[in-house]
Short mmCIF file of C-alpha atoms in Angstrom, two decimals:
data_model
loop_
_atom_site.label_atom_id
_atom_site.label_comp_id
_atom_site.label_asym_id
_atom_site.label_seq_id
_atom_site.Cartn_x
_atom_site.Cartn_y
_atom_site.Cartn_z
CA UNK A 1 0.02 -0.01 -0.01
CA UNK A 2 1.36 3.44 -0.93
CA UNK A 3 2.15 5.81 1.90
CA UNK A 4 0.03 9.01 1.73
CA UNK A 5 0.63 10.32 5.30
CA UNK A 6 -3.03 9.82 6.39
CA UNK A 7 -2.21 10.01 10.08
CA UNK A 8 -0.27 13.30 9.85
CA UNK A 9 -2.93 14.88 7.60
CA UNK A 10 -5.71 13.69 9.88
CA UNK A 11 -4.06 15.14 12.98
CA UNK A 12 -3.59 18.44 11.21
CA UNK A 13 -7.21 18.71 10.09
CA UNK A 14 -8.71 17.65 13.38
CA UNK A 15 -6.49 20.16 15.26
CA UNK A 16 -8.00 22.96 13.16
CA UNK A 17 -11.54 21.66 12.67
CA UNK A 18 -13.22 23.20 15.65
CA UNK A 19 -17.02 23.02 15.33
CA UNK A 20 -16.92 22.54 11.58
CA UNK A 21 -18.59 19.16 10.92
CA UNK A 22 -17.21 18.88 7.34
CA UNK A 23 -13.67 19.26 8.51
CA UNK A 24 -14.14 16.80 11.33
CA UNK A 25 -15.53 14.30 8.93
CA UNK A 26 -12.54 14.66 6.57
CA UNK A 27 -10.06 14.26 9.48
CA UNK A 28 -11.92 11.24 10.84
CA UNK A 29 -12.04 9.51 7.48
CA UNK A 30 -8.25 10.06 7.08
CA UNK A 31 -7.72 8.63 10.52
CA UNK A 32 -9.74 5.56 9.62
CA UNK A 33 -7.57 5.14 6.52
CA UNK A 34 -4.47 5.49 8.63
CA UNK A 35 -5.58 2.74 11.02
CA UNK A 36 -6.49 0.52 8.07
CA UNK A 37 -3.03 1.17 6.67
CA UNK A 38 -1.44 0.15 9.99
CA UNK A 39 -3.49 -3.06 10.17
CA UNK A 40 -2.48 -3.82 6.58
CA UNK A 41 1.20 -3.39 7.38
CA UNK A 42 1.09 -5.78 10.36
CA UNK A 43 -1.21 -8.27 8.53
CA UNK A 44 -4.05 -7.93 11.07
CA UNK A 45 -6.82 -7.59 8.44
CA UNK A 46 -9.98 -5.49 8.80
CA UNK A 47 -11.26 -4.33 12.13
CA UNK A 48 -14.06 -6.34 13.70
CA UNK A 49 -16.07 -3.23 14.58
CA UNK A 50 -17.28 -0.31 12.49
CA UNK A 51 -15.44 3.01 12.58
CA UNK A 52 -17.57 5.84 13.93
CA UNK A 53 -17.31 9.09 11.92
CA UNK A 54 -19.36 12.28 11.62
CA UNK A 55 -22.40 12.01 9.36
CA UNK A 56 -22.19 13.36 5.80
CA UNK A 57 -23.66 16.72 4.84
CA UNK A 58 -26.87 15.24 3.30
CA UNK A 59 -27.69 13.31 6.50
CA UNK A 60 -26.97 16.33 8.73
CA UNK A 61 -29.17 18.53 6.52
CA UNK A 62 -32.13 16.10 6.55
CA UNK A 63 -31.93 15.05 10.16
CA UNK A 64 -31.86 18.54 11.69
CA UNK A 65 -35.17 18.16 13.62
CA UNK A 66 -37.15 15.29 14.91
CA UNK A 67 -40.57 14.29 13.65
CA UNK A 68 -41.68 12.85 10.32
CA UNK A 69 -43.00 16.16 8.92
CA UNK A 70 -39.76 18.02 9.73
CA UNK A 71 -37.60 15.24 8.25
CA UNK A 72 -39.70 15.18 5.03
CA UNK A 73 -39.58 19.00 4.71
CA UNK A 74 -35.81 19.13 5.21
CA UNK A 75 -35.38 16.23 2.77
CA UNK A 76 -37.23 18.06 -0.01
CA UNK A 77 -35.25 21.31 0.68
CA UNK A 78 -31.96 19.44 0.67
CA UNK A 79 -32.73 17.64 -2.58
CA UNK A 80 -33.66 20.99 -4.19
CA UNK A 81 -30.41 22.54 -2.99
CA UNK A 82 -28.45 19.68 -4.42
CA UNK A 83 -30.06 19.99 -7.80
CA UNK A 84 -29.40 23.73 -7.95
CA UNK A 85 -25.68 23.27 -6.92
CA UNK A 86 -25.35 20.54 -9.51
CA UNK A 87 -26.56 22.81 -12.22
CA UNK A 88 -24.52 25.82 -11.17
CA UNK A 89 -21.18 24.28 -10.11
CA UNK A 90 -21.61 20.56 -10.88
CA UNK A 91 -19.04 20.53 -13.74
CA UNK A 92 -16.58 22.50 -11.56
CA UNK A 93 -17.05 20.01 -8.70
CA UNK A 94 -16.43 17.15 -11.16
CA UNK A 95 -13.33 18.90 -12.66
CA UNK A 96 -11.90 19.54 -9.17
CA UNK A 97 -12.21 15.91 -8.24
CA UNK A 98 -10.53 14.80 -11.41
CA UNK A 99 -7.70 17.22 -10.99
CA UNK A 100 -7.18 16.25 -7.35
CA UNK A 101 -7.54 12.57 -8.04
CA UNK A 102 -4.94 12.62 -10.81
CA UNK A 103 -2.23 13.93 -8.56
CA UNK A 104 -3.41 11.77 -5.65
CA UNK A 105 -2.97 8.66 -7.82
CA UNK A 106 0.51 9.84 -8.91
CA UNK A 107 1.80 10.68 -5.34
CA UNK A 108 4.34 7.75 -5.41
CA UNK A 109 5.96 9.34 -8.54
CA UNK A 110 5.27 13.07 -8.17
CA UNK A 111 5.54 13.37 -4.37
CA UNK A 112 3.25 15.12 -1.89
CA UNK A 113 0.55 17.47 -3.15
CA UNK A 114 0.82 21.27 -3.14
CA UNK A 115 -1.70 24.01 -3.84
CA UNK A 116 0.42 26.44 -5.92
CA UNK A 117 0.61 24.19 -8.99
CA UNK A 118 -3.22 24.12 -9.15
CA UNK A 119 -3.42 27.88 -8.73
CA UNK A 120 -0.90 28.44 -11.46
CA UNK A 121 -2.66 26.06 -13.76
CA UNK A 122 -5.99 27.75 -13.09
CA UNK A 123 -4.53 31.15 -13.88
CA UNK A 124 -2.98 29.80 -17.04
CA UNK A 125 -6.22 28.17 -18.19
CA UNK A 126 -8.13 31.42 -17.36
CA UNK A 127 -5.74 33.46 -19.52
CA UNK A 128 -6.03 31.02 -22.46
CA UNK A 129 -9.79 30.88 -22.20
CA UNK A 130 -10.03 34.70 -22.11
CA UNK A 131 -7.90 35.09 -25.22
CA UNK A 132 -9.63 32.28 -27.02
CA UNK A 133 -13.17 33.56 -26.29
CA UNK A 134 -12.10 37.06 -27.32
CA UNK A 135 -11.04 35.88 -30.70
CA UNK A 136 -13.92 33.49 -31.33
CA UNK A 137 -16.58 36.03 -30.33
CA UNK A 138 -19.37 33.44 -30.06
CA UNK A 139 -22.90 34.58 -29.53
CA UNK A 140 -26.14 33.10 -28.51
CA UNK A 141 -26.64 29.83 -26.61
CA UNK A 142 -23.51 28.34 -28.13
CA UNK A 143 -21.35 31.13 -26.81
CA UNK A 144 -22.99 30.77 -23.41
CA UNK A 145 -22.17 27.13 -23.30
CA UNK A 146 -18.56 27.73 -24.22
CA UNK A 147 -18.09 30.45 -21.67
CA UNK A 148 -19.86 28.37 -19.00
CA UNK A 149 -17.66 25.41 -19.69
CA UNK A 150 -14.47 27.48 -19.55
CA UNK A 151 -15.53 29.03 -16.27
CA UNK A 152 -16.33 25.58 -14.85
CA UNK A 153 -12.92 24.18 -15.80
CA UNK A 154 -10.96 27.11 -14.39
CA UNK A 155 -13.09 27.08 -11.20
CA UNK A 156 -12.64 23.28 -10.83
CA UNK A 157 -8.86 23.50 -11.02
CA UNK A 158 -8.86 26.38 -8.47
CA UNK A 159 -11.19 24.28 -6.36
CA UNK A 160 -8.70 21.42 -6.43
CA UNK A 161 -6.12 23.77 -4.81
CA UNK A 162 -8.59 24.25 -1.93
CA UNK A 163 -9.09 20.46 -1.71
CA UNK A 164 -5.30 20.06 -1.26
CA UNK A 165 -5.27 22.19 1.80
CA UNK A 166 -8.63 20.91 3.05
CA UNK A 167 -7.27 17.37 3.08
CA UNK A 168 -4.20 18.29 5.17
CA UNK A 169 -1.36 18.19 2.69
CA UNK A 170 0.16 21.27 4.34
CA UNK A 171 1.11 19.05 7.20
CA UNK A 172 3.17 16.91 4.95
CA UNK A 173 4.88 19.89 3.40
CA UNK A 174 5.77 21.24 6.87
CA UNK A 175 7.08 17.92 8.00
CA UNK A 176 9.34 17.51 4.99
CA UNK A 177 10.53 21.07 5.39
CA UNK A 178 11.52 20.36 8.96
CA UNK A 179 13.21 17.07 8.21
CA UNK A 180 14.96 18.45 5.15
CA UNK A 181 17.63 20.32 7.19
CA UNK A 182 20.80 18.34 7.10
CA UNK A 183 23.12 18.00 10.10
CA UNK A 184 26.76 18.40 9.12
CA UNK A 185 29.29 15.92 10.49
CA UNK A 186 31.67 17.36 13.04
CA UNK A 187 35.15 15.91 13.66
CA UNK A 188 36.62 16.25 17.13
CA UNK A 189 40.19 15.43 17.87
CA UNK A 190 40.69 13.61 21.18
CA UNK A 191 44.24 12.90 22.30
CA UNK A 192 44.74 9.32 23.48
CA UNK A 193 47.23 8.60 26.27
CA UNK A 194 50.12 6.57 25.06
CA UNK A 195 49.71 7.39 21.35
CA UNK A 196 51.51 9.98 19.29
CA UNK A 197 48.78 10.67 16.69
CA UNK A 198 45.42 12.04 17.77
CA UNK A 199 42.27 10.00 17.10
CA UNK A 200 39.54 11.83 15.07
CA UNK A 201 36.00 10.93 16.09
CA UNK A 202 33.72 10.49 13.18
CA UNK A 203 36.50 9.80 10.59
CA UNK A 204 37.01 6.15 9.53
CA UNK A 205 40.07 4.57 11.02
CA UNK A 206 42.27 2.19 9.10
CA UNK A 207 42.85 -1.15 10.73
CA UNK A 208 46.40 -1.82 11.80
CA UNK A 209 48.43 -3.52 9.13
CA UNK A 210 49.23 -7.14 9.94
CA UNK A 211 52.78 -8.19 9.63
CA UNK A 212 53.42 -10.00 6.39
CA UNK A 213 54.13 -13.69 6.81
CA UNK A 214 57.59 -14.65 5.67
CA UNK A 215 57.67 -16.64 2.53
CA UNK A 216 60.29 -18.97 3.83
CA UNK A 217 59.20 -21.11 6.78
CA UNK A 218 61.74 -22.62 9.12
CA UNK A 219 61.47 -26.39 9.41
CA UNK A 220 60.01 -27.50 12.64
CA UNK A 221 62.39 -29.42 14.95
CA UNK A 222 61.75 -33.19 15.27
CA UNK A 223 60.55 -34.23 18.68
CA UNK A 224 63.32 -35.82 20.76
CA UNK A 225 62.91 -38.63 23.21
CA UNK A 226 63.37 -37.71 26.88
CA UNK A 227 66.70 -38.63 28.32
CA UNK A 228 65.96 -40.91 31.37
CA UNK A 229 68.95 -42.07 33.38
CA UNK A 230 68.83 -45.61 34.96
CA UNK A 231 68.03 -45.92 38.55
CA UNK A 232 70.42 -48.06 40.66
CA UNK A 233 68.94 -49.81 43.82
CA UNK A 234 71.39 -51.20 46.35
CA UNK A 235 70.38 -54.08 48.54
CA UNK A 236 72.17 -55.07 51.64
CA UNK A 237 72.62 -58.51 53.15
CA UNK A 238 69.95 -57.93 55.73
CA UNK A 239 67.51 -56.86 53.10
CA UNK A 240 68.13 -60.12 51.16
CA UNK A 241 67.59 -62.26 54.30
CA UNK A 242 64.39 -60.33 55.08
CA UNK A 243 63.08 -60.99 51.58
CA UNK A 244 63.89 -64.78 51.77
CA UNK A 245 62.14 -65.00 55.12
CA UNK A 246 58.94 -63.49 53.74
CA UNK A 247 58.89 -65.93 50.88
#
């Protein structure tokens, strides 16, 4: 599974969510993904219980008040609002998800996501669309559709820049910036008692050279037998008589 820093992003979002339910839901979903990633790494499989997260926007809008009549009224109003938003900014919403999802899928190759590239691309597309529409000078319903489509594309790419920050990628950028500072290696000379040359800490030391073995080997001396002198035992006359008596 590819690392996308879900835990760091979730902590960053939840720390700044406050009372905003949408932000809390994004942070909780990222935390669920982080725990799933940890279970996958250790081979524990899926959790045996369901993860509890904040309800989505549609559910929160419908279930504002108790009672069947209130729920039905809020349901109709919510559906009507969704239809109006889909007509006004639906293509922009789709373009933003496509732009965000493209980089999200390419994170292993492109690295963490940043907002400035999306903002620059939106400005570039806006300039191209403005120049193109000025030269084409379309009129009527066709001109309206072309202008509406250009606005939706530019707005969608700019919306993707907001999605990058809303999903906590600023925490990844800050973490990499903090860990990017390199610590230089410092060498300290410490004199060692009994040695002439100082020892440098942090520098590789060469192993002492072993004495070269002489090519000519001296023949080993043959083992000699130990020189044992004979032992002389003297017997007296009394000793001989004593031995004969015992026999």
